[in-house]
Tab-separated table of C-alpha atoms in Angstrom:
chain	number	residue	atom	x	y	z
A	1	MET	CA	101.134	97.167	66.725
A	2	ASN	CA	98.335	99.479	67.455
A	3	ILE	CA	99.252	102.920	65.005
A	4	GLY	CA	95.381	104.006	65.046
A	5	PRO	CA	95.842	106.224	67.842
A	6	GLY	CA	98.959	107.030	66.965
A	7	PHE	CA	97.406	108.468	63.051
A	8	THR	CA	93.718	110.081	65.541
A	9	PHE	CA	96.452	111.946	67.931
A	10	LEU	CA	98.275	113.613	64.553
A	11	GLY	CA	94.871	114.190	63.590
A	12	TRP	CA	94.490	116.123	66.181
A	13	LEU	CA	97.342	117.482	66.502
A	14	LEU	CA	97.108	118.858	63.250
A	15	ILE	CA	93.904	120.735	63.725
A	16	GLY	CA	94.846	121.911	66.569
A	17	ALA	CA	98.268	123.376	64.970
A	18	LEU	CA	95.847	125.076	62.288
A	19	ILE	CA	93.408	126.338	65.175
A	20	VAL	CA	96.877	127.650	66.805
A	21	TYR	CA	98.080	129.523	63.245
A	22	LEU	CA	94.759	131.094	62.738
A	23	PHE	CA	93.874	132.474	65.579
A	24	MET	CA	97.456	134.512	66.080
A	25	VAL	CA	96.422	135.841	62.446
A	26	THR	CA	93.442	136.543	63.679
A	27	MET	CA	95.270	138.526	67.687
A	28	GLN	CA	97.593	140.360	64.832
A	29	ARG	CA	94.924	141.803	62.334
A	30	THR	CA	93.135	142.656	65.554
A	31	GLN	CA	96.340	144.865	66.309
A	32	ARG	CA	96.195	146.479	63.371
A	33	ARG	CA	99.324	145.175	62.586
A	34	GLU	CA	99.717	143.459	58.721
A	35	ALA	CA	99.279	139.317	58.364
A	36	LYS	CA	98.514	137.439	55.792
A	37	ILE	CA	96.798	133.876	55.955
A	38	SER	CA	98.243	131.199	54.389
A	39	LEU	CA	96.333	129.599	52.249
A	40	THR	CA	98.450	126.829	51.282
A	41	LEU	CA	99.791	125.898	54.918
A	42	VAL	CA	96.195	125.824	56.073
A	43	VAL	CA	94.796	123.881	53.807
A	44	ILE	CA	98.743	121.272	54.407
A	45	LEU	CA	97.630	121.418	57.920
A	46	LEU	CA	93.850	120.833	56.955
A	47	VAL	CA	94.161	118.282	54.898
A	48	ALA	CA	97.483	116.512	56.686
A	49	GLY	CA	94.971	116.472	60.651
A	50	ALA	CA	91.850	115.285	58.815
A	51	GLY	CA	93.618	112.458	56.735
A	52	ALA	CA	95.485	111.138	60.029
A	53	SER	CA	92.140	111.676	61.413
A	54	THR	CA	90.103	109.260	58.795
A	55	LEU	CA	93.511	107.144	58.643
A	56	GLY	CA	93.368	106.282	62.937
A	57	ALA	CA	90.158	106.281	62.715
A	58	GLY	CA	89.962	103.405	60.032
A	59	LEU	CA	92.843	101.493	61.111
A	60	VAL	CA	91.475	98.855	63.902
A	61	PHE	CA	93.933	96.220	65.954
A	62	VAL	CA	92.688	93.108	67.061
A	63	ASN	CA	94.477	91.466	70.714
A	64	PRO	CA	95.302	87.950	69.964
A	65	GLU	CA	92.592	87.646	72.997
A	66	GLU	CA	89.893	89.369	71.646
A	67	ARG	CA	87.451	89.571	68.258
A	68	GLY	CA	85.985	92.697	66.767
A	69	VAL	CA	82.143	93.429	66.205
A	70	VAL	CA	81.648	95.611	63.173
A	71	LEU	CA	79.156	97.678	63.391
A	72	SER	CA	79.187	99.244	60.228
A	73	ALA	CA	76.072	101.803	58.895
A	74	LEU	CA	76.961	100.625	55.115
A	75	SER	CA	75.088	96.921	55.779
A	76	PRO	CA	71.463	96.575	55.208
A	77	THR	CA	72.078	94.173	58.711
A	78	GLY	CA	73.714	96.624	60.258
A	79	TYR	CA	76.916	94.995	61.440
A	80	ARG	CA	79.847	92.372	58.781
A	81	ALA	CA	78.197	88.877	58.998
A	82	GLU	CA	82.400	87.922	59.910
A	83	ALA	CA	84.428	90.055	63.720
A	84	LEU	CA	87.396	91.234	62.871
A	85	GLN	CA	90.276	89.203	64.074
A	86	PRO	CA	94.044	89.313	65.608
A	87	GLY	CA	95.761	91.843	64.256
A	88	LEU	CA	95.662	94.900	62.521
A	89	ARG	CA	92.041	95.518	60.658
A	90	TRP	CA	90.794	98.103	58.206
A	91	ILE	CA	87.009	99.023	58.562
A	92	VAL	CA	85.628	101.654	56.903
A	93	PRO	CA	86.337	105.665	59.445
A	94	TYR	CA	82.815	106.763	60.466
A	95	PHE	CA	80.477	104.353	59.329
A	96	GLU	CA	82.014	101.903	61.104
A	97	SER	CA	83.339	101.020	64.610
A	98	VAL	CA	84.442	97.429	66.004
A	99	LYS	CA	82.977	96.132	69.015
A	100	ARG	CA	85.753	94.153	71.702
A	101	TYR	CA	85.164	90.767	72.709
A	102	SER	CA	87.571	88.514	74.648
A	103	ILE	CA	87.497	85.040	74.096
A	104	SER	CA	90.027	84.327	76.349
A	105	ARG	CA	88.768	82.274	79.583
A	106	GLN	CA	86.339	83.407	81.917
A	107	THR	CA	84.818	82.137	85.844
A	108	TYR	CA	81.730	82.493	87.345
A	109	THR	CA	81.263	81.299	90.834
A	110	MET	CA	78.069	80.877	92.777
A	111	SER	CA	78.746	80.618	96.815
A	112	ILE	CA	76.694	80.463	99.809
A	113	MET	CA	80.040	82.554	100.769
A	114	ALA	CA	80.493	85.798	101.232
A	115	ALA	CA	83.807	86.996	99.770
A	116	GLU	CA	84.108	84.399	96.999
A	117	GLY	CA	80.868	85.202	93.717
A	118	GLN	CA	80.943	87.657	91.678
A	119	ILE	CA	78.200	88.919	94.352
A	120	GLN	CA	78.686	89.660	97.326
A	121	GLY	CA	76.646	88.163	100.609
A	122	ASP	CA	74.786	84.612	99.758
A	123	ASP	CA	75.015	82.822	95.812
A	124	SER	CA	74.703	79.607	96.593
A	125	ILE	CA	71.483	77.909	94.687
A	126	LEU	CA	68.371	76.051	96.380
A	127	ALA	CA	67.377	73.284	94.360
A	128	ARG	CA	64.840	70.208	95.895
A	129	THR	CA	65.943	66.992	95.720
A	130	ILE	CA	63.225	64.639	94.466
A	131	ASP	CA	62.289	63.341	97.244
A	132	GLY	CA	61.794	66.096	98.922
A	133	GLN	CA	64.380	67.902	100.867
A	134	GLU	CA	66.440	70.950	99.779
A	135	VAL	CA	69.639	71.707	99.462
A	136	SER	CA	72.197	74.383	99.156
A	137	ILE	CA	74.509	74.058	96.454
A	138	ASP	CA	77.716	76.642	95.341
A	139	ALA	CA	79.378	76.161	91.753
A	140	SER	CA	81.533	77.501	89.726
A	141	LEU	CA	81.900	77.886	85.241
A	142	ILE	CA	84.788	77.637	83.077
A	143	TYR	CA	84.042	79.384	79.812
A	144	THR	CA	85.063	80.925	76.811
A	145	ILE	CA	83.111	83.364	74.326
A	146	ASN	CA	83.229	80.882	70.698
A	147	PRO	CA	85.005	83.064	68.180
A	148	ALA	CA	83.476	81.486	65.221
A	149	LYS	CA	80.163	82.859	66.901
A	150	VAL	CA	80.975	85.492	68.697
A	151	VAL	CA	78.945	88.256	66.188
A	152	LYS	CA	76.001	86.396	67.214
A	153	LEU	CA	76.471	86.352	70.653
A	154	HIS	CA	76.081	90.276	70.245
A	155	ILE	CA	73.338	90.389	68.836
A	156	ASP	CA	71.638	87.901	71.110
A	157	TRP	CA	73.254	89.411	74.338
A	158	GLN	CA	75.818	92.399	73.164
A	159	ASP	CA	77.501	93.023	77.539
A	160	ARG	CA	74.952	91.263	78.793
A	161	TYR	CA	75.898	87.175	78.019
A	162	THR	CA	77.302	86.715	81.819
A	163	ASP	CA	74.040	88.489	83.835
A	164	GLY	CA	71.450	87.520	81.222
A	165	LEU	CA	72.212	83.846	79.302
A	166	VAL	CA	75.453	82.242	82.377
A	167	ARG	CA	73.653	82.399	85.444
A	168	PRO	CA	70.433	82.027	85.107
A	169	LEU	CA	71.563	78.899	82.909
A	170	VAL	CA	73.232	76.774	85.784
A	171	ARG	CA	71.105	77.821	88.123
A	172	GLY	CA	68.163	76.368	86.099
A	173	VAL	CA	70.555	73.447	84.878
A	174	ILE	CA	71.001	72.930	88.507
A	175	ARG	CA	67.735	72.739	89.856
A	176	ASN	CA	66.421	70.099	87.372
A	177	ALA	CA	69.022	68.141	88.042
A	178	VAL	CA	68.789	67.699	91.186
A	179	ALA	CA	65.055	67.177	91.066
A	180	LYS	CA	66.179	63.672	89.016
A	181	TYR	CA	67.802	62.303	92.779
A	182	LYS	CA	67.526	61.596	96.205
A	183	ILE	CA	69.086	63.087	99.030
A	184	GLU	CA	71.489	60.003	100.007
A	185	GLU	CA	72.149	59.382	95.814
A	186	VAL	CA	72.973	63.488	95.333
A	187	VAL	CA	75.142	63.896	98.133
A	188	SER	CA	77.256	60.290	98.034
A	189	THR	CA	76.265	57.789	95.509
A	190	GLN	CA	74.985	59.768	92.212
A	191	ARG	CA	77.269	63.207	92.973
A	192	VAL	CA	79.606	62.268	89.819
A	193	GLU	CA	76.259	61.205	87.379
A	194	MET	CA	75.236	64.004	88.785
A	195	ALA	CA	77.822	66.477	87.954
A	196	GLN	CA	78.573	64.702	85.272
A	197	TYR	CA	74.312	65.849	83.775
A	198	ILE	CA	75.272	69.322	84.482
A	199	SER	CA	78.025	69.288	82.337
A	200	GLU	CA	76.172	67.267	79.248
A	201	GLU	CA	73.386	69.442	79.189
A	202	MET	CA	74.814	73.256	80.187
A	203	THR	CA	77.785	72.434	77.725
A	204	ARG	CA	74.720	71.475	74.974
A	205	ARG	CA	72.916	74.669	76.180
A	206	MET	CA	76.085	77.176	76.457
A	207	ASP	CA	77.436	76.010	72.526
A	208	SER	CA	73.287	76.343	71.017
A	209	GLU	CA	74.474	80.294	72.532
A	210	GLY	CA	77.356	81.056	70.821
A	211	LEU	CA	79.600	80.428	74.586
A	212	VAL	CA	82.386	77.378	75.418
A	213	LEU	CA	82.225	75.706	78.646
A	214	VAL	CA	85.403	74.972	79.678
A	215	GLU	CA	85.007	73.027	82.476
A	216	PHE	CA	81.774	72.375	85.883
A	217	ILE	CA	82.866	72.814	88.648
A	218	LEU	CA	81.137	71.161	91.798
A	219	ARG	CA	82.200	73.196	94.483
A	220	ASN	CA	80.057	72.346	97.700
A	221	ILE	CA	76.788	70.148	99.018
A	222	THR	CA	74.974	72.160	101.620
A	223	PHE	CA	71.982	70.715	103.724
A	224	SER	CA	69.021	72.010	105.624
A	225	LYS	CA	69.451	72.247	108.951
A	226	GLU	CA	66.861	69.316	109.517
A	227	TYR	CA	68.577	66.705	107.628
A	228	ALA	CA	72.470	67.217	108.598
A	229	ALA	CA	70.808	67.017	112.669
A	230	SER	CA	69.017	63.280	111.439
A	231	VAL	CA	72.256	62.773	109.699
A	232	GLU	CA	74.419	62.909	112.497
A	233	GLN	CA	72.145	61.235	114.561
A	234	LYS	CA	72.216	58.774	112.093
A	235	GLN	CA	75.912	58.553	111.913
A	236	ILE	CA	76.006	57.865	115.822
A	237	ALA	CA	73.352	55.610	116.264
A	238	GLN	CA	75.645	53.882	112.458
A	239	GLN	CA	78.834	54.778	114.920
A	240	GLN	CA	76.845	52.741	118.059
A	241	ALA	CA	76.268	49.719	115.631
A	242	GLU	CA	79.885	49.761	114.634
A	243	GLN	CA	81.479	49.851	118.113
A	244	ALA	CA	78.696	46.974	119.411
A	245	LYS	CA	79.641	45.030	116.092
A	246	TYR	CA	83.083	44.834	117.613
A	247	MET	CA	82.501	44.703	121.523
A	248	VAL	CA	80.545	41.084	120.271
A	249	GLN	CA	83.408	40.255	117.613
A	250	LYS	CA	85.207	41.523	120.553
A	251	GLN	CA	83.972	38.994	122.518
A	252	GLU	CA	83.235	36.202	119.978
A	253	GLN	CA	87.270	36.546	120.082
A	254	GLU	CA	87.870	35.691	123.436
A	255	ALA	CA	85.630	32.782	123.749
A	256	ALA	CA	87.475	30.985	120.501
A	257	ARG	CA	90.426	31.835	122.492
A	258	VAL	CA	89.669	30.606	125.570
A	259	ARG	CA	87.656	27.757	122.982
A	260	VAL	CA	91.968	27.614	121.616
A	261	GLU	CA	93.331	26.546	125.388
A	262	ALA	CA	90.587	24.042	127.026
A	263	GLU	CA	91.375	22.124	123.563
A	264	GLY	CA	95.162	22.976	124.338
A	265	LEU	CA	94.718	22.101	128.986
A	266	ARG	CA	92.341	18.571	126.881
A	267	ASP	CA	95.062	18.164	124.367
A	268	ALA	CA	98.235	18.426	127.123
A	269	ALA	CA	95.704	15.761	129.016
A	270	ILE	CA	95.190	13.582	126.763
A	271	THR	CA	98.647	13.311	126.190
A	272	ARG	CA	99.966	12.754	129.692
A	273	ALA	CA	97.521	9.915	130.101
A	274	ASN	CA	98.418	8.723	127.416
A	275	GLY	CA	101.656	8.456	128.541
A	276	ASP	CA	101.451	7.323	131.847
A	277	ALA	CA	99.115	4.119	130.660
A	278	GLN	CA	101.892	3.418	128.593
A	279	ALA	CA	103.629	4.153	131.013
A	280	GLN	CA	101.293	1.368	132.983
A	281	ILE	CA	101.783	-1.251	129.633
A	282	ILE	CA	105.797	-1.027	130.028
A	283	ARG	CA	105.931	-1.562	133.134
A	284	ALA	CA	103.702	-4.377	134.000
A	285	THR	CA	104.815	-5.964	130.842
A	286	SER	CA	107.756	-5.895	131.776
A	287	ASP	CA	106.969	-6.934	135.962
A	288	ALA	CA	105.087	-9.976	133.860
A	289	GLU	CA	108.507	-11.037	131.796
A	290	ALA	CA	110.230	-10.497	134.703
A	291	LEU	CA	107.315	-12.800	136.867
A	292	ARG	CA	107.500	-15.396	133.304
A	293	LEU	CA	111.494	-15.655	134.286
A	294	ILE	CA	111.335	-16.567	137.633
A	295	SER	CA	108.516	-18.994	137.128
A	296	GLU	CA	111.591	-20.895	134.718
A	297	ALA	CA	113.699	-20.278	136.383
A	298	LEU	CA	112.028	-22.227	139.644
A	299	LYS	CA	110.643	-25.014	137.415
A	300	ALA	CA	114.380	-25.634	135.932
A	301	ASN	CA	114.946	-25.785	140.308
A	302	PRO	CA	112.459	-25.786	142.829
A	303	ASP	CA	115.681	-25.617	146.074
A	304	LEU	CA	115.831	-22.817	144.381
A	305	LEU	CA	113.650	-20.290	146.516
A	306	THR	CA	114.605	-22.727	149.315
A	307	TYR	CA	118.193	-21.263	149.241
A	308	ARG	CA	117.409	-17.964	148.849
A	309	TYR	CA	115.059	-17.943	151.787
A	310	ILE	CA	118.529	-19.559	153.915
A	311	GLU	CA	121.317	-17.343	151.461
A	312	LYS	CA	119.015	-13.887	153.574
A	313	LEU	CA	119.498	-15.784	157.129
A	314	ALA	CA	123.234	-16.863	156.517
A	315	PRO	CA	124.829	-17.459	154.117
A	316	ASN	CA	127.411	-20.146	155.570
A	317	VAL	CA	124.614	-22.667	157.543
A	318	SER	CA	124.416	-25.842	156.877
A	319	VAL	CA	121.750	-26.995	158.888
A	320	MET	CA	118.943	-25.125	160.188
A	321	ILE	CA	116.307	-26.923	162.731
A	322	LEU	CA	112.130	-25.265	163.004
A	323	PRO	CA	111.100	-25.793	166.186
A	324	ALA	CA	108.718	-28.720	167.093
A	325	SER	CA	105.166	-28.908	164.965
A	326	GLY	CA	102.675	-30.264	167.000
A	327	SER	CA	103.660	-33.729	167.546
A	328	GLY	CA	106.512	-32.204	169.805
A	329	ASN	CA	109.982	-32.878	167.263
A	330	PRO	CA	112.263	-30.668	166.689
A	331	LEU	CA	111.907	-29.993	162.725
A	332	ILE	CA	115.460	-30.650	161.148
A	333	ILE	CA	116.796	-29.259	157.344
A	334	ASP	CA	120.056	-30.839	156.049
A	335	LEU	CA	121.046	-29.097	154.456
A	336	LYS	CA	123.738	-30.043	152.558
A	337	GLN	CA	122.097	-31.995	150.015
A	338	ILE	CA	120.525	-29.033	148.686
A	339	MET	CA	123.990	-26.973	149.265
A	340	SER	CA	125.405	-29.547	147.549
A	341	GLN	CA	124.081	-28.531	144.554
A	342	LEU	CA	124.322	-25.374	145.051
A	343	PRO	CA	127.870	-23.400	145.109
A	344	SER	CA	129.657	-24.556	147.919
A	345	SER	CA	130.178	-21.952	151.073
A	346	THR	CA	133.191	-21.142	153.156
A	347	SER	CA	132.540	-22.601	156.549
A	348	PRO	CA	129.594	-23.787	157.109
A	349	MET	CA	127.060	-23.404	160.659
A	350	THR	CA	124.616	-25.155	162.124
A	351	THR	CA	120.457	-22.416	162.954
A	352	THR	CA	117.763	-22.844	165.282
A	353	VAL	CA	115.475	-20.858	164.094
A	354	PRO	CA	113.797	-19.769	166.747
C-alpha cells in the first residue's frame, strides 16, 4: 500500500493549519483585539507538518509490475546502482527521486493498415529481396524490460526506448533478413526460417540494451503490384497446366477403359469359339462313334441294311419284285430266308416295287 502520499497530504494539511492560525491571529490584531500567538502550537504544527511531508517524500511504494530507478543527488554517479524492488521503500527525501518503469509485456506493431499499428497510416516495413523484388512486411513484437537491466535502460534511453530503440532495431533486422532470400523463399519455402532468424537476432540485440523479446510475429507479406500480377499469371498458367494434365489423364483412363472392354469382348469371343469348337469336337466324336458302331453292326449282320430298307417299305413284306433290268425279266427277291434270320412278321405279303 502506498502510504507516502498520505503522509505528504497530512504534512501539507498541518502546514495549512499553521498558516490559517497565523492569519487569524493577524486579523484579530488588525481589529485591535488582544491576540497572542501560541509559540507551542506554532512549533507543533510546523514540526508535525514538516515531518509528515518529509516522511511522505521518503516513502515510495513500488508496484509489482514496476521497478524504480533512484535518481540521487547524494551519489557521485547521480543514481543508485540497483533499482527499487516491489514494495514500500525508503529514499532520502528531497535529495532522491524515483523514475518508475513498467516490466509488463508491451506490444509494438508496424502494419500497412492505418488503425493497427502505433503509428497512424502505413507503417509497414519496405524491404528488398536478394533478387531485387520489393516486399512490404507487417510485424509485431511482444517484449518486456529486463528487471535486472532497468537502470542501464534508463541511462541509455530513458523513456525513448520504444521509438528510439525498438522501432528502428526491428525494421533494420527485418530488412537485413529479407535481403538474404529470394522472393519465392520469402513468401513460401523459407518464411519460417526467416522469421526464426529475425527472432534470434532481435533477441540478441535487445538483450544487450536491457530488453527481453517474448515473441516476434511476422504478420503479413505484401508484394509489389508488378510481382503480384506476375504471380497471378503464373498461377493461371499452373492451373491451365493442371487442367491439361487432368484432361490427359482422363483420356488415358478412357483409353484404358476401352482397352479393357475390347479385351473383354475378345476374351468372350475366344471363349465362345472354344466352346463351339469343343461342341463340334464332341458332336464329331459322337458321330464317328455312331458310324463305328453301325459299321460293326453291318459287318456282323450284312442283311441288316436290307431289312431296314424293307422295314421302311412295309413291315409285313415277304417277297419283293423289282422292275426288270436290261434283260427284260423282273427281279424277285426272296425275303423268307432273310426274314428267317430276323424276327418273324405277323402276316407276310408280296410287294411289287414299280
